[in-house]
Coordinates of C-alpha atoms in Angstrom, one line a residue:
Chain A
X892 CA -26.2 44.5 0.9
X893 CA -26.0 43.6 -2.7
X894 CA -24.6 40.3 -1.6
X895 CA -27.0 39.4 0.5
X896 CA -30.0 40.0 -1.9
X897 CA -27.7 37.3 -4.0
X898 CA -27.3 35.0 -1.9
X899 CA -30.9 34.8 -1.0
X900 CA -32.0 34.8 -4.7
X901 CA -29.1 32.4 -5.5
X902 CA -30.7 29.0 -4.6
X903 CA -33.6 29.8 -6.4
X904 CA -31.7 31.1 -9.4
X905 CA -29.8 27.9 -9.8
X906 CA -32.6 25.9 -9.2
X907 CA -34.6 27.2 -12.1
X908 CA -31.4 28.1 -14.6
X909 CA -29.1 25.5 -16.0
X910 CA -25.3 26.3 -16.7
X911 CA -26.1 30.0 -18.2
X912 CA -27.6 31.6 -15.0
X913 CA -24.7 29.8 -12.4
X914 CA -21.8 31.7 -14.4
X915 CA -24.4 34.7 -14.2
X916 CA -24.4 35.0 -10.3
X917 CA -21.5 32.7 -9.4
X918 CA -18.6 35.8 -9.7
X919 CA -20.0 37.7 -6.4
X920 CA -19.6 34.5 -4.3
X921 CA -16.9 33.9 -1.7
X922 CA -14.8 32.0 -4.1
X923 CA -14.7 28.8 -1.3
X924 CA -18.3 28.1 -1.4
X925 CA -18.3 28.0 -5.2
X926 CA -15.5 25.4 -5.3
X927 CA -17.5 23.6 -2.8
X928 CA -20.4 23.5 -4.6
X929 CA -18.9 22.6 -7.8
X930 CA -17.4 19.6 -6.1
X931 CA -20.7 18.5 -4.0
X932 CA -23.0 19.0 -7.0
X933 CA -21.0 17.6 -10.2
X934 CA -19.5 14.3 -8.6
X935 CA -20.0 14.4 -5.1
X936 CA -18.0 13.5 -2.0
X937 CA -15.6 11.2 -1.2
X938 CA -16.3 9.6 1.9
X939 CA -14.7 6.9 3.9
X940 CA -16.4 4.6 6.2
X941 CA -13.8 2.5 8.2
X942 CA -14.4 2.9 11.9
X943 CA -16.5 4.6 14.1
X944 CA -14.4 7.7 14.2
X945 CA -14.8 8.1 10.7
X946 CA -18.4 7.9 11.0
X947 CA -18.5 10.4 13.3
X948 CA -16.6 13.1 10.9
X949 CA -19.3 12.3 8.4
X950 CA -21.9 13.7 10.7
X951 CA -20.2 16.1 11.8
X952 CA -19.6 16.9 8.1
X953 CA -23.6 16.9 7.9
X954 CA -24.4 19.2 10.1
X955 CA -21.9 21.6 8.9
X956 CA -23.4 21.3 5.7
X957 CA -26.5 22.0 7.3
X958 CA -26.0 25.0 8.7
X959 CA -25.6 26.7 5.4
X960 CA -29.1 27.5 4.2
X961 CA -27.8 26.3 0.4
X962 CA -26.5 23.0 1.4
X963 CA -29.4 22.1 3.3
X964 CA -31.7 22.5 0.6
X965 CA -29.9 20.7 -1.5
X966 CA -29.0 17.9 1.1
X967 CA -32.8 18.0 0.9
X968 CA -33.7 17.6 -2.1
X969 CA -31.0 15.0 -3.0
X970 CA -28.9 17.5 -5.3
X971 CA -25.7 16.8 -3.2
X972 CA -24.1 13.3 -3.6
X973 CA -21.6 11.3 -1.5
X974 CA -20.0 8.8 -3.1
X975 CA -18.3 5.3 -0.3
X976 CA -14.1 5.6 -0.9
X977 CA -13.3 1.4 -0.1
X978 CA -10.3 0.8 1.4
X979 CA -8.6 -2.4 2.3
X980 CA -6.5 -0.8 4.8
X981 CA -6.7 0.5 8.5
X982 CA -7.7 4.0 9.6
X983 CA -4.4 5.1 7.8
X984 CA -6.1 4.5 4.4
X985 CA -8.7 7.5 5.5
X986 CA -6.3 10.0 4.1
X987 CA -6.3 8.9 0.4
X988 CA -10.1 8.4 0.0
X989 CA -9.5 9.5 -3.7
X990 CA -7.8 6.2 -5.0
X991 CA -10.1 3.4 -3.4
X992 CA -7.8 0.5 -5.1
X993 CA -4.2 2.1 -4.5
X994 CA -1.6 -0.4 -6.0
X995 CA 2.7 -0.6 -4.8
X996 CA 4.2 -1.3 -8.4
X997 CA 8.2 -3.0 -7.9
X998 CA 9.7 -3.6 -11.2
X999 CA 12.9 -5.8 -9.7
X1000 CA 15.4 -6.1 -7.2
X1001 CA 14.2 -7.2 -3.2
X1002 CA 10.7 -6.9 -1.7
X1003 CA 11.3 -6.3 1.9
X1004 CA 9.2 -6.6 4.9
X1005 CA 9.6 -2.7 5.0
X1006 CA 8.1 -2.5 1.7
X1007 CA 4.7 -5.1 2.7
X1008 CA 4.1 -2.9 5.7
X1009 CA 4.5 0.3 3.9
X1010 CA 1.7 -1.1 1.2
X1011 CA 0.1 -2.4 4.0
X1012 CA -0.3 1.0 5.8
X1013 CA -1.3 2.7 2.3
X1014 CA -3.5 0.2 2.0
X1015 CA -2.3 -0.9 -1.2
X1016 CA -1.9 -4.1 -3.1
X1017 CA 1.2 -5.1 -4.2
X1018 CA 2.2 -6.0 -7.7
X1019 CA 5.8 -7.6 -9.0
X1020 CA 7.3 -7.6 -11.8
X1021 CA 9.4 -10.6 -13.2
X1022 CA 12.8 -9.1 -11.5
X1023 CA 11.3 -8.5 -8.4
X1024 CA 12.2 -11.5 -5.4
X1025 CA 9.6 -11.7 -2.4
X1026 CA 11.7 -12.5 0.7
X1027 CA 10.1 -15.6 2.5
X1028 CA 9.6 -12.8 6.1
X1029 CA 8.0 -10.5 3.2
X1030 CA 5.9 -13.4 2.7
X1031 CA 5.1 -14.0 6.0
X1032 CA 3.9 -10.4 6.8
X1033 CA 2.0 -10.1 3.3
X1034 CA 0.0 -13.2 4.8
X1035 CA -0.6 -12.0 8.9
X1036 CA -1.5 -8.0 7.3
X1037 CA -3.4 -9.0 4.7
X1038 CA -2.0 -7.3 2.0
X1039 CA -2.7 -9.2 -1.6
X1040 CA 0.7 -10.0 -3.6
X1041 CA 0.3 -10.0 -7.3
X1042 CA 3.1 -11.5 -9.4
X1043 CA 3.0 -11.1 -13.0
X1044 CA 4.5 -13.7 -15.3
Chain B
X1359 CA 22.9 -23.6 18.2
X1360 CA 20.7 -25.3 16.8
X1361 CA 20.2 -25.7 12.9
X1362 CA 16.5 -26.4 12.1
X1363 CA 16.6 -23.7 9.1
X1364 CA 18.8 -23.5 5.8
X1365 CA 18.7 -20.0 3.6
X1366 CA 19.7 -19.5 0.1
X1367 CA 20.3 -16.3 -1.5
X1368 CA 21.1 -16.7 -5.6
X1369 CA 22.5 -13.6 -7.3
X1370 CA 24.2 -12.9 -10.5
X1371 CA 27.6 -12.1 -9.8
X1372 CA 30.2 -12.8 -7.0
X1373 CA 30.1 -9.2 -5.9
X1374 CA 26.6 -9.2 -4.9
X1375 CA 26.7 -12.9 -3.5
X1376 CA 29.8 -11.9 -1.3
X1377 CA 28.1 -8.7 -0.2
X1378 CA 24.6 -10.7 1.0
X1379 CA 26.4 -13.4 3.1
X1380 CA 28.5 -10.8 4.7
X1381 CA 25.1 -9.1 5.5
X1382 CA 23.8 -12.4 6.7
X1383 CA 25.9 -13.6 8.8
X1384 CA 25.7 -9.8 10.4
X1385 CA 22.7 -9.5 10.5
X1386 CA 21.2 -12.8 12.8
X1387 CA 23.1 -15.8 14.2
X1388 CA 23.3 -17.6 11.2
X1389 CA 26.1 -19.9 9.4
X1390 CA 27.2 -20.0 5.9
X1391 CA 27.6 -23.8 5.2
X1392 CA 28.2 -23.2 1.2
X1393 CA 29.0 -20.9 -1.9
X1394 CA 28.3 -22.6 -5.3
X1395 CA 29.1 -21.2 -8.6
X1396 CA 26.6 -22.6 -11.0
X1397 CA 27.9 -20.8 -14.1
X1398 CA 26.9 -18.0 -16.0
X1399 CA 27.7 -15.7 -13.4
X1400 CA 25.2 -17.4 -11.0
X1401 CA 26.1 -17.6 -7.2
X1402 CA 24.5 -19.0 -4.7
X1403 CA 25.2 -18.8 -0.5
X1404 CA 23.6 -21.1 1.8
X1405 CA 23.3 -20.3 5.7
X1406 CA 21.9 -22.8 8.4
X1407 CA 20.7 -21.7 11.7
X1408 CA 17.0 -21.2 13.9
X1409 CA 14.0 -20.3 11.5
X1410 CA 13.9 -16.8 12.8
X1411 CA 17.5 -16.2 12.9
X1412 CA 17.4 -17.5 8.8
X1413 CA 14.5 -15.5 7.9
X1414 CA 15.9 -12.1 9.5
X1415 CA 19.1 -12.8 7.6
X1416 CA 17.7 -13.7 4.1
X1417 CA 15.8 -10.3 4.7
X1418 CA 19.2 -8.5 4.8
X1419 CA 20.8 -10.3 3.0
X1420 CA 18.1 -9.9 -0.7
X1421 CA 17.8 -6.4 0.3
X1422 CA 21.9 -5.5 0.2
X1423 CA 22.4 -8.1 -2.8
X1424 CA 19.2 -6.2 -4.8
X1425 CA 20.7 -3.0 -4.1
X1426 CA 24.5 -3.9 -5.3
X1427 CA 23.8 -6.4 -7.6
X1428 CA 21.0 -8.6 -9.8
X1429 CA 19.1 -10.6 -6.9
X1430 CA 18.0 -13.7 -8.6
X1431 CA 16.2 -16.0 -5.6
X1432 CA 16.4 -16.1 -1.7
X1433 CA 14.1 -18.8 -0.1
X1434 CA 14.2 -20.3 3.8
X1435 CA 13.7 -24.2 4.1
X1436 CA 12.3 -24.3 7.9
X1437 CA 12.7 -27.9 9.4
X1438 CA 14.7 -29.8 6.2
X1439 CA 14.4 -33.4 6.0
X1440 CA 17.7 -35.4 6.9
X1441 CA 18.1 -36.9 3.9
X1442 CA 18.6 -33.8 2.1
X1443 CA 22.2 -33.3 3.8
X1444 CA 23.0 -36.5 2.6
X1445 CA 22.9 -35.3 -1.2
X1446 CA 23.5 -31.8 -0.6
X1447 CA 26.1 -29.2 1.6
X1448 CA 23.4 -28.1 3.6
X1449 CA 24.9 -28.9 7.3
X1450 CA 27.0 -27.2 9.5
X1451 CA 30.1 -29.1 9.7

């Protein structure tokens, strides 16, 4: 019961208060939809945008958001960001939306095919350091995935 | 066969050097036409055989030298110019 009233008065409470109030009514939340709304308000989402299915997960993102009566106010009233993760890489790339410019480091020694399609599939760029050889069929995969070789001098 | 492709690996050290043509000439149809010590530990193998076959067998070949030894170069030639194995060990015999 008491929890309900809360929740009712809640969006209005943080609408009005700054940080004082939150800490004030936060505690008797589910602690899920305070994490949540830590994360959507202070820096907003990561989303990708790579293919259709990935669009389509964004929606349905939005209209879960839209059923809670919270999120849709403040989907409304442009308090909840999204920020674009850009990847270079395929659909694979979707599940590391956090580092948009991932980079493969190799200090010496062989770069392997193997190791071209592994960046590839991370959707990273790879970087060599003066020890490290880039086999010519490393080459030629780096060149037909796309994947950008960086050597440092 | 048909030798329209040379491969060299370089390593420091025989060790290595012996262990990448052995994976070489293991891993594709490939022939090693020469070994030359350069000096300061430098060794150098050189295989001849088709442009895929080469490729496949440098690939094996960098990756078991890098992992026993100090790989220094590995680069395929596809098509080489005839006068090159005038001047240089570069054809099978």
């Amino acid at each position: 019961m008491v929890r309900e009233v809360l929740r009712d008065a809640l969006p209005t409470v943080l609408a009005a208060a700054s940080g004082a109030g939150a800490s004030v009514g936060e505690p008797t939340l589910p602690s899920g939809d305070q994490t949540r709304r830590t994360e959507v308000s202070r820096d907003g989402e990561w989303v990708v945008l790579d293919s259709d299915e990935d669009l389509r997960a964004f929606v349905a993102r939005l209209v879960q958001l839209f059923d809670n009566p919270r999120h849709r106010q403040d989907l409304r009233h442009g308090r909840m960001r999204f920020r674009l993760a850009r990847s270079a890489g395929g659909p694979a790339s979707a599940d590391a939306p956090a580092a948009p410019d991932p980079v493969v480091r190799i200090e010496r020694g062989a770069v392997t095919e193997k190791q071209v399609r592994d960046a590839s599939r991370a959707g990273a760029r790879l970087v060599l350091g003066r020890a490290a050889v880039l086999t010519p069929l490393a080459r030629d995969r780096a060149r037909a995935l796309g994947v950008h070789v960086e050597k440092e001098r | 066969m048909s030798n329209n492709a040379i491969g060299m690996i370089e390593t420091k050290g025989y060790v290595a050097a012996l262990a990448a043509a052995d994976a070489m000439v293991k891993a594709a149809n490939v022939t090693i036409v020469g070994r030359d010590e350069v000096g300061e530990g430098f060794v150098a193998v050189t295989i001849v055989g088709d442009v895929g076959a080469v490729k496949a067998a440098t690939e094996a070949g960098a990756e078991t030298a890098s992992s026993i030894g100090e790989l220094v170069s590995v680069h395929v030639i596809p098509r080489p110019h005839a006068e090159l194995s005038k001047h240089f060990k570069v054809a099978a015999e």
